Short mmCIF file of C-alpha atoms and ligand atoms in Angstrom, two decimals:
data_model
loop_
_atom_site.label_atom_id
_atom_site.label_comp_id
_atom_site.label_asym_id
_atom_site.label_seq_id
_atom_site.Cartn_x
_atom_site.Cartn_y
_atom_site.Cartn_z
CA MET A 28 3.80 55.19 21.20
CA ARG A 29 6.11 52.35 22.26
CA ILE A 30 5.63 49.06 20.49
CA LEU A 31 7.31 45.75 21.19
CA THR A 32 7.11 43.19 18.38
CA VAL A 33 7.85 39.60 19.40
CA PHE A 34 8.61 36.59 17.22
CA GLY A 35 10.47 33.30 17.55
CA THR A 36 10.03 31.16 14.43
CA ARG A 37 10.81 31.48 10.73
CA PRO A 38 7.26 32.24 9.53
CA GLU A 39 6.58 34.79 12.27
CA ALA A 40 9.74 36.71 11.38
CA ILE A 41 8.92 36.65 7.64
CA LYS A 42 5.39 37.91 8.31
CA LEU A 43 6.37 40.51 10.92
CA ALA A 44 9.37 41.90 9.00
CA PRO A 45 7.16 44.18 6.85
CA VAL A 46 5.42 45.42 10.02
CA VAL A 47 8.72 46.15 11.73
CA LEU A 48 9.94 48.01 8.62
CA ALA A 49 6.69 50.03 8.46
CA LEU A 50 6.89 50.88 12.19
CA ALA A 51 10.46 52.13 11.71
CA ARG A 52 9.20 54.66 9.13
CA GLN A 53 6.93 56.32 11.74
CA PRO A 54 8.55 59.23 13.62
CA HIS A 55 6.09 59.04 16.52
CA ILE A 56 6.56 55.37 17.19
CA SER A 57 9.40 53.85 19.15
CA SER A 58 9.64 50.29 17.94
CA THR A 59 11.70 47.46 19.39
CA ILE A 60 11.81 43.78 18.56
CA CYS A 61 12.41 40.76 20.72
CA SER A 62 13.09 37.19 19.65
CA THR A 63 12.27 34.28 21.91
CA GLY A 64 14.67 32.19 19.81
CA GLN A 65 12.07 29.40 19.52
CA HIS A 66 13.90 28.66 16.25
CA GLY A 67 17.67 28.91 15.78
CA ALA A 68 19.27 28.75 12.34
CA MET A 69 15.94 28.92 10.51
CA LEU A 70 15.13 32.21 12.22
CA ASP A 71 18.61 33.67 11.71
CA GLN A 72 18.16 33.20 7.94
CA VAL A 73 15.16 35.56 8.05
CA LEU A 74 16.87 38.17 10.24
CA ASP A 75 19.63 38.37 7.61
CA VAL A 76 17.26 38.81 4.66
CA PHE A 77 15.34 41.72 6.22
CA ASP A 78 18.25 43.05 8.26
CA LEU A 79 16.24 42.76 11.49
CA LYS A 80 18.14 43.37 14.73
CA PRO A 81 16.24 42.15 17.80
CA GLY A 82 16.97 44.18 20.93
CA CYS A 83 16.92 40.91 22.82
CA ASN A 84 17.11 37.26 21.89
CA PHE A 85 16.20 34.75 24.60
CA GLY A 86 17.71 31.88 22.60
CA LEU A 87 15.19 29.43 24.04
CA MET A 88 15.43 26.68 21.41
CA THR A 89 16.42 23.25 22.64
CA SER A 90 16.63 20.11 20.55
CA ASN A 91 13.27 18.31 20.32
CA GLN A 92 11.68 20.88 22.64
CA THR A 93 8.33 20.04 24.21
CA LEU A 94 5.39 22.41 24.01
CA SER A 95 5.10 22.79 27.79
CA ASP A 96 8.83 23.43 28.35
CA LEU A 97 8.89 26.11 25.68
CA THR A 98 5.65 27.74 26.86
CA THR A 99 6.85 28.03 30.46
CA ALA A 100 10.31 29.23 29.39
CA ILE A 101 8.76 32.02 27.30
CA LEU A 102 6.42 33.07 30.12
CA LYS A 103 9.33 33.20 32.56
CA THR A 104 11.64 35.21 30.30
CA MET A 105 9.02 37.50 28.76
CA SER A 106 7.38 38.65 31.99
CA PRO A 107 10.39 40.53 33.47
CA LEU A 108 11.05 42.17 30.09
CA LEU A 109 7.46 43.40 29.85
CA MET A 110 7.52 44.61 33.46
CA ARG A 111 10.67 46.59 32.75
CA GLU A 112 9.80 47.97 29.29
CA LYS A 113 6.04 48.53 29.75
CA PRO A 114 5.32 49.01 26.01
CA ASP A 115 1.99 50.51 24.92
CA TRP A 116 1.43 47.53 22.62
CA VAL A 117 2.82 44.05 22.14
CA ILE A 118 2.49 42.70 18.60
CA VAL A 119 2.38 38.94 18.01
CA GLN A 120 1.72 36.99 14.82
CA GLY A 121 -0.10 33.79 14.01
CA ASP A 122 -0.38 30.72 16.19
CA THR A 123 3.00 29.58 17.46
CA THR A 124 4.02 28.86 21.04
CA THR A 125 5.91 32.17 20.97
CA ALA A 126 2.79 34.09 19.92
CA PHE A 127 0.52 32.45 22.47
CA ALA A 128 2.89 32.56 25.46
CA THR A 129 3.87 36.16 24.70
CA ALA A 130 0.24 37.23 24.47
CA LEU A 131 -0.44 35.56 27.82
CA ALA A 132 2.58 37.24 29.43
CA ALA A 133 1.42 40.64 28.11
CA PHE A 134 -2.09 40.03 29.43
CA TYR A 135 -0.66 39.30 32.89
CA GLN A 136 1.01 42.75 32.76
CA HIS A 137 -2.15 44.50 31.46
CA ILE A 138 -0.41 45.36 28.19
CA PRO A 139 -2.68 45.40 25.11
CA VAL A 140 -1.92 42.81 22.45
CA ALA A 141 -2.26 43.36 18.70
CA HIS A 142 -2.66 40.09 16.83
CA VAL A 143 -1.43 39.88 13.23
CA GLU A 144 -3.03 37.14 11.08
CA ALA A 145 -5.99 36.76 13.40
CA GLY A 146 -9.16 34.76 12.77
CA LEU A 147 -7.79 31.68 11.01
CA ARG A 148 -9.74 28.57 11.98
CA THR A 149 -10.12 24.93 10.97
CA GLY A 150 -12.74 24.19 13.62
CA ASN A 151 -10.71 21.15 14.70
CA ARG A 152 -8.80 21.58 17.98
CA LEU A 153 -6.33 18.85 17.01
CA SER A 154 -5.52 20.03 13.50
CA PRO A 155 -3.23 21.82 13.21
CA PHE A 156 -1.95 20.89 16.66
CA PRO A 157 -1.43 22.91 18.78
CA GLU A 158 -1.85 25.94 16.50
CA GLU A 159 -5.66 25.95 16.27
CA VAL A 160 -5.96 26.29 20.04
CA ASN A 161 -3.08 28.78 20.25
CA ARG A 162 -4.78 31.19 17.87
CA LYS A 163 -8.15 30.85 19.60
CA LEU A 164 -6.53 31.63 22.94
CA ILE A 165 -4.75 34.66 21.47
CA SER A 166 -8.13 35.91 20.17
CA GLN A 167 -9.43 35.82 23.74
CA ILE A 168 -6.53 38.04 24.86
CA ALA A 169 -6.01 40.48 21.96
CA THR A 170 -7.33 44.04 21.89
CA LEU A 171 -6.83 44.48 18.12
CA HIS A 172 -7.25 41.69 15.58
CA PHE A 173 -5.64 42.16 12.15
CA THR A 174 -7.21 39.64 9.81
CA PRO A 175 -5.83 38.71 6.40
CA THR A 176 -9.25 38.21 4.76
CA GLN A 177 -12.97 38.81 5.14
CA TRP A 178 -13.46 35.11 5.96
CA ALA A 179 -11.08 35.37 8.93
CA ALA A 180 -12.86 38.53 10.10
CA ASP A 181 -16.22 36.72 9.93
CA ASN A 182 -14.81 33.89 12.07
CA LEU A 183 -13.97 36.40 14.80
CA ARG A 184 -17.35 38.14 14.56
CA ASN A 185 -19.06 34.77 14.91
CA GLU A 186 -17.07 34.22 18.10
CA GLY A 187 -18.28 37.55 19.51
CA VAL A 188 -15.30 39.83 18.83
CA ALA A 189 -16.51 43.43 18.44
CA ASP A 190 -16.49 44.88 14.91
CA ALA A 191 -14.40 47.89 15.98
CA GLU A 192 -11.57 45.61 17.11
CA ILE A 193 -11.31 43.73 13.79
CA ILE A 194 -9.33 45.26 10.91
CA ILE A 195 -9.01 43.47 7.57
CA THR A 196 -5.51 44.18 6.34
CA GLY A 197 -4.46 41.38 3.97
CA ASN A 198 -1.70 38.99 4.99
CA THR A 199 1.71 40.56 5.62
CA VAL A 200 3.32 37.53 3.92
CA ILE A 201 2.29 39.12 0.61
CA ASP A 202 4.13 42.32 1.66
CA ALA A 203 7.22 40.21 2.44
CA LEU A 204 6.94 38.38 -0.85
CA HIS A 205 6.70 41.67 -2.78
CA ILE A 206 9.75 43.10 -1.00
CA VAL A 207 11.88 40.05 -1.84
CA SER A 208 10.51 39.36 -5.35
CA THR A 209 11.19 42.97 -6.33
CA ARG A 210 14.73 42.54 -5.06
CA ILE A 211 15.26 39.33 -7.07
CA ASN A 212 13.76 40.74 -10.27
CA ALA A 213 15.68 44.03 -10.09
CA ASP A 214 19.09 42.57 -9.34
CA THR A 215 20.56 40.65 -12.27
CA ALA A 216 23.66 39.71 -10.27
CA LEU A 217 21.46 38.18 -7.56
CA HIS A 218 19.42 36.39 -10.20
CA GLY A 219 22.64 34.95 -11.65
CA LYS A 220 23.82 33.86 -8.20
CA LEU A 221 20.54 32.07 -7.56
CA ALA A 222 20.69 30.35 -10.95
CA ASP A 223 24.21 29.13 -10.03
CA GLU A 224 23.02 27.88 -6.63
CA PHE A 225 20.52 25.59 -8.35
CA ASN A 226 22.57 24.62 -11.40
CA PHE A 227 22.30 20.99 -10.29
CA LEU A 228 18.67 20.99 -11.50
CA ASP A 229 17.90 19.48 -14.90
CA PRO A 230 15.88 22.04 -16.94
CA THR A 231 14.33 19.25 -19.04
CA LYS A 232 12.55 17.84 -15.99
CA LYS A 233 9.54 19.20 -14.14
CA LEU A 234 10.44 20.57 -10.73
CA ILE A 235 8.32 19.71 -7.68
CA LEU A 236 9.05 21.79 -4.58
CA VAL A 237 8.24 20.05 -1.30
CA THR A 238 8.08 20.98 2.38
CA GLY A 239 6.56 19.12 5.36
CA HIS A 240 6.88 19.64 9.07
CA ARG A 241 3.54 19.76 10.92
CA ARG A 242 3.39 18.00 14.29
CA GLU A 243 0.13 16.22 13.47
CA ASN A 244 1.80 14.76 10.36
CA LEU A 245 4.71 13.25 12.29
CA ASP A 246 2.69 10.16 13.25
CA GLY A 247 2.29 8.85 9.69
CA GLY A 248 1.32 11.63 7.29
CA LEU A 249 4.95 12.58 6.70
CA GLY A 250 5.93 8.96 5.98
CA ASN A 251 3.01 8.65 3.55
CA MET A 252 4.15 11.79 1.77
CA CYS A 253 7.64 10.26 1.43
CA GLU A 254 6.12 7.10 -0.13
CA ALA A 255 4.33 9.25 -2.70
CA LEU A 256 7.52 11.20 -3.48
CA LEU A 257 9.39 7.93 -4.06
CA SER A 258 6.82 6.78 -6.59
CA LEU A 259 6.79 10.18 -8.35
CA ALA A 260 10.61 10.19 -8.52
CA LYS A 261 10.54 6.84 -10.31
CA ARG A 262 8.68 8.35 -13.30
CA GLY A 263 11.95 9.73 -14.65
CA ASP A 264 10.53 13.05 -15.86
CA VAL A 265 10.53 14.94 -12.55
CA GLU A 266 13.00 16.32 -10.03
CA ILE A 267 12.03 16.94 -6.45
CA VAL A 268 13.63 19.56 -4.19
CA TYR A 269 12.84 19.21 -0.49
CA PRO A 270 14.44 21.68 1.97
CA VAL A 271 14.04 19.60 5.12
CA HIS A 272 12.86 21.33 8.32
CA LEU A 273 15.42 21.04 11.14
CA ASN A 274 13.01 19.33 13.57
CA PRO A 275 14.87 16.05 14.35
CA ALA A 276 11.60 14.09 14.07
CA VAL A 277 11.16 15.40 10.52
CA GLN A 278 14.83 14.88 9.64
CA ASN A 279 14.77 11.24 10.82
CA THR A 280 11.69 10.24 8.81
CA VAL A 281 12.70 12.07 5.65
CA MET A 282 16.37 11.03 5.64
CA GLN A 283 15.52 7.39 6.40
CA ARG A 284 13.05 7.15 3.54
CA LEU A 285 14.34 9.48 0.84
CA ALA A 286 18.16 9.64 1.10
CA ASP A 287 20.22 8.59 -1.94
CA GLN A 288 17.44 8.99 -4.50
CA PRO A 289 18.96 10.63 -7.60
CA ALA A 290 15.74 12.51 -8.48
CA ILE A 291 15.16 13.76 -4.93
CA HIS A 292 17.34 16.58 -3.60
CA LEU A 293 17.13 16.77 0.18
CA ILE A 294 18.66 20.09 1.14
CA LYS A 295 18.96 22.31 4.22
CA PRO A 296 16.19 24.86 4.91
CA LEU A 297 16.61 27.65 2.39
CA ALA A 298 16.86 31.34 3.14
CA TYR A 299 13.76 33.23 2.01
CA VAL A 300 15.34 34.65 -1.18
CA PRO A 301 16.36 31.29 -2.72
CA PHE A 302 13.14 29.70 -1.49
CA LEU A 303 11.03 32.25 -3.37
CA TYR A 304 13.27 31.80 -6.41
CA LEU A 305 12.45 28.06 -6.38
CA MET A 306 8.76 28.81 -5.91
CA GLN A 307 8.92 30.89 -9.09
CA LYS A 308 10.80 28.15 -10.97
CA CYS A 309 8.90 25.03 -9.92
CA SER A 310 6.04 23.34 -11.72
CA PHE A 311 4.02 22.81 -8.55
CA ILE A 312 4.29 22.52 -4.78
CA ILE A 313 3.56 19.80 -2.21
CA THR A 314 3.38 21.16 1.33
CA ASP A 315 1.73 21.19 4.74
CA SER A 316 3.01 24.72 5.43
CA GLY A 317 0.63 27.56 6.22
CA GLY A 318 2.72 30.36 4.75
CA ILE A 319 3.43 28.51 1.52
CA GLN A 320 -0.32 28.00 0.96
CA GLU A 321 -0.58 31.80 1.01
CA GLU A 322 2.43 32.53 -1.21
CA ALA A 323 1.84 29.90 -3.91
CA PRO A 324 -1.30 31.49 -5.43
CA ALA A 325 0.62 34.74 -5.94
CA PHE A 326 3.06 32.82 -8.16
CA GLY A 327 0.29 30.86 -9.91
CA LYS A 328 1.73 27.58 -8.62
CA PRO A 329 -0.68 24.69 -8.06
CA THR A 330 -0.36 23.44 -4.50
CA LEU A 331 -1.17 20.04 -3.04
CA VAL A 332 -1.75 20.44 0.69
CA THR A 333 -0.85 17.29 2.62
CA ARG A 334 -3.30 17.90 5.46
CA ASP A 335 -6.84 16.94 6.44
CA THR A 336 -7.82 20.52 7.28
CA THR A 337 -6.84 24.00 6.27
CA GLU A 338 -7.40 27.35 7.95
CA ARG A 339 -6.72 28.97 4.56
CA PRO A 340 -9.72 27.94 2.44
CA GLU A 341 -9.26 30.99 0.21
CA ALA A 342 -6.59 29.22 -1.90
CA ILE A 343 -8.85 26.17 -2.31
CA ASP A 344 -11.76 28.45 -3.28
CA ALA A 345 -9.51 30.28 -5.74
CA GLY A 346 -8.82 26.90 -7.37
CA THR A 347 -5.02 27.03 -6.94
CA ALA A 348 -4.74 24.53 -4.04
CA ILE A 349 -6.18 21.09 -3.29
CA LEU A 350 -6.45 19.57 0.16
CA VAL A 351 -5.19 16.05 -0.62
CA GLY A 352 -5.20 14.68 2.94
CA ARG A 353 -2.50 12.46 4.38
CA SER A 354 -2.63 9.32 2.26
CA SER A 355 0.16 8.38 -0.10
CA LEU A 356 -2.26 7.22 -2.81
CA ALA A 357 -4.28 10.45 -2.83
CA LEU A 358 -1.11 12.54 -3.11
CA THR A 359 0.36 10.37 -5.88
CA HIS A 360 -2.93 10.56 -7.78
CA ALA A 361 -3.24 14.36 -7.52
CA ALA A 362 0.43 14.92 -8.45
CA THR A 363 0.17 12.53 -11.41
CA GLN A 364 -2.84 14.46 -12.72
CA LEU A 365 -0.89 17.72 -12.51
CA LEU A 366 2.03 16.14 -14.37
CA ASP A 367 0.04 14.36 -17.08
CA ASP A 368 -3.12 16.39 -17.64
CA GLU A 369 -2.36 19.80 -19.08
CA ALA A 370 -5.95 20.98 -18.65
CA VAL A 371 -5.90 20.20 -14.91
CA TYR A 372 -2.54 21.94 -14.55
CA THR A 373 -3.60 25.04 -16.48
CA ARG A 374 -6.83 25.33 -14.50
CA MET A 375 -4.87 25.48 -11.24
CA ALA A 376 -1.88 27.52 -12.45
CA VAL A 377 -3.56 30.90 -12.37
CA ALA A 378 -1.90 33.74 -10.48
CA LYS A 379 -4.31 34.96 -7.82
CA ASN A 380 -3.91 36.87 -4.64
CA PRO A 381 -6.70 36.05 -2.22
CA PHE A 382 -4.45 36.81 0.76
CA GLY A 383 -3.57 40.45 0.23
CA ASP A 384 -2.21 43.25 -1.95
CA GLY A 385 1.16 43.88 -0.30
CA ASN A 386 0.01 46.83 1.85
CA ALA A 387 -1.03 44.96 4.99
CA ALA A 388 1.78 46.32 7.17
CA GLU A 389 0.89 49.94 6.36
CA ARG A 390 -2.74 49.26 7.29
CA ILE A 391 -1.65 47.69 10.58
CA VAL A 392 0.48 50.69 11.53
CA ALA A 393 -2.27 53.14 10.50
CA ALA A 394 -4.78 51.23 12.65
CA LEU A 395 -2.47 51.31 15.69
CA LEU A 396 -2.00 55.07 15.30
CA GLY A 397 -5.73 55.58 14.73
CA TRP A 398 -6.62 53.51 17.79
CA GLN A 399 -4.31 55.63 19.96
CA ASN A 400 -5.91 58.86 18.70
CA GLU A 401 -9.36 57.42 19.34
CA VAL A 402 -8.41 56.50 22.94
CA ARG A 403 -6.99 60.03 23.55
CA ARG A 404 -10.22 61.76 22.40
C1 UD1 B 15 6.84 25.74 14.93
C2 UD1 B 15 5.38 26.18 15.10
C3 UD1 B 15 4.60 25.91 13.82
C4 UD1 B 15 5.28 26.52 12.60
C5 UD1 B 15 6.72 26.07 12.56
C6 UD1 B 15 7.40 26.82 11.44
C7 UD1 B 15 4.54 25.93 17.38
C8 UD1 B 15 3.70 25.14 18.29
N1 UD1 B 15 4.74 25.42 16.15
O1 UD1 B 15 6.84 24.34 14.75
O2 UD1 B 15 3.29 26.46 13.95
O3 UD1 B 15 4.60 26.07 11.47
O4 UD1 B 15 7.39 26.40 13.80
O5 UD1 B 15 8.53 26.17 10.98
O6 UD1 B 15 5.02 26.97 17.75
N2 UD1 B 15 14.86 23.23 15.12
C9 UD1 B 15 16.20 23.47 14.92
N3 UD1 B 15 16.58 24.67 14.38
C10 UD1 B 15 15.69 25.61 14.01
C11 UD1 B 15 14.32 25.37 14.19
C12 UD1 B 15 13.92 24.16 14.76
O7 UD1 B 15 17.04 22.64 15.24
O8 UD1 B 15 16.09 26.68 13.53
C13 UD1 B 15 14.44 21.95 15.73
C14 UD1 B 15 14.70 21.89 17.25
O9 UD1 B 15 15.12 20.59 17.60
C15 UD1 B 15 13.30 22.13 17.83
C16 UD1 B 15 12.44 21.44 16.79
O10 UD1 B 15 13.06 21.74 15.54
O11 UD1 B 15 13.16 21.59 19.11
C17 UD1 B 15 10.99 21.85 16.78
O12 UD1 B 15 10.86 23.26 16.76
P1 UD1 B 15 9.50 23.96 17.29
O13 UD1 B 15 9.61 25.42 17.10
O14 UD1 B 15 9.17 23.45 18.65
O15 UD1 B 15 8.38 23.34 16.36
P2 UD1 B 15 8.15 23.46 14.82
O16 UD1 B 15 7.71 22.10 14.37
O17 UD1 B 15 9.28 24.12 14.16
N1 UDP B 16 10.41 29.07 3.74
C1 UDP B 16 11.74 29.42 3.61
N2 UDP B 16 12.67 28.43 3.43
C2 UDP B 16 12.33 27.11 3.35
C3 UDP B 16 10.96 26.76 3.51
C4 UDP B 16 10.03 27.77 3.72
O1 UDP B 16 12.09 30.60 3.66
O2 UDP B 16 13.23 26.28 3.16
C5 UDP B 16 9.42 30.14 3.98
C6 UDP B 16 8.17 30.11 3.13
O3 UDP B 16 8.33 30.83 1.94
C7 UDP B 16 7.11 30.71 4.04
C8 UDP B 16 7.58 30.33 5.43
O4 UDP B 16 8.95 29.96 5.32
O5 UDP B 16 7.11 32.13 3.98
C9 UDP B 16 6.77 29.17 5.95
O6 UDP B 16 7.36 28.64 7.09
P1 UDP B 16 7.00 27.21 7.66
O7 UDP B 16 6.51 26.33 6.55
O8 UDP B 16 8.19 26.77 8.44
O9 UDP B 16 5.85 27.54 8.71
P2 UDP B 16 4.25 27.70 8.58
O10 UDP B 16 3.97 28.72 7.55
O11 UDP B 16 3.72 26.34 8.25
O12 UDP B 16 3.85 28.10 9.95
#
């Protein structure tokens, strides 16, 4: 069986790395990977961590790229590759432009698509934008839907996807997290190196880890989050670390509002190993990221989600995350409670794993092999 796995952004590569590693362990599968290069440096960081070597890299990223330019560029570059390679399956992950445009290109060539992290929904076409529509469109195209949870599987069933095409696997991000956490915990030299990298942090202060990059937050939500961070930094008992996404629109807002604040460390995007190290070390997390909402419960880190909607209600239900919305006041209030009310903090800081057990990639590979045997019979 010949499988082509395609990714283009940081989170897709993190979540597909365990799948690529599991495919490589199968003697009867010929597995290749292709990067659209939707991201540049942020993707390269992930390739290094998992030692992934794409057979091709289209290098499509341009500064401030528009959705339509990127979508058409991927369609144009992917189609000849698929025509030439004719894989038995194309694997895509999540809801990015890379995932959607690749699925569409595969459909045009009559190549079956396997969708990893299928079935996530907010029910709001504009939030997250354009991801909610991307993942719905991929669901229309895919032959196999690998869902992280029962809830995601139910979403697909309610939309009419056949039971036999839905496989609940857990989220592969938990596989990735296990691979890297095991590495950090087993390697004392690496642990020491990471401690050195962050020796600028004051151990007497509570650490808040922050990320923010969503398109629908660029029109105000991100600025409001910065206002809240400024007021939290003034308390004097916290330190904030914010690895700033390389999107120029994000960089401009964040640098303009938060530069030169002694309690706020604006740093470059971190490689996955140091990022997970900081997740383990921090008191709590403020984020609009999808992947971080899934990882944080595994570390027992309370998470304030700076969005109006989430397609990952499992962390909210588990009590480890709160959807605070996009107002500065609501975020400041929720963060202040976590800092000042030990009971609130303790209630949220419980290690849970609603998103998987670390064996999702193995289940995905087994399902692909099983599907092939079924078709042969
Ligand atoms: C994309 C995904 C989003 C995902 C996010 C992960 C879509 C529609 N959105 O959004 O779902 O949450 O990736 O981070 O696919 N840039 C760099 N270097 C990099 C990466 C980005 O300079 O390594 C800059 C470029 O100027 C680029 C811009 O960021 O044009 C935006 O990148 P893009 O991939 O279009 O959107 P994201 O906001 O990253
Ligand atoms: N991440 C990272 N370095 C950072 C910030 C995030 O490695 O500086 C990881 C994080 O642990 C998670 C993934 O990147 O696995 C999330 O990516 P992002 O927030 O860019 O995208 P989303 O998940 O929102 O699509």
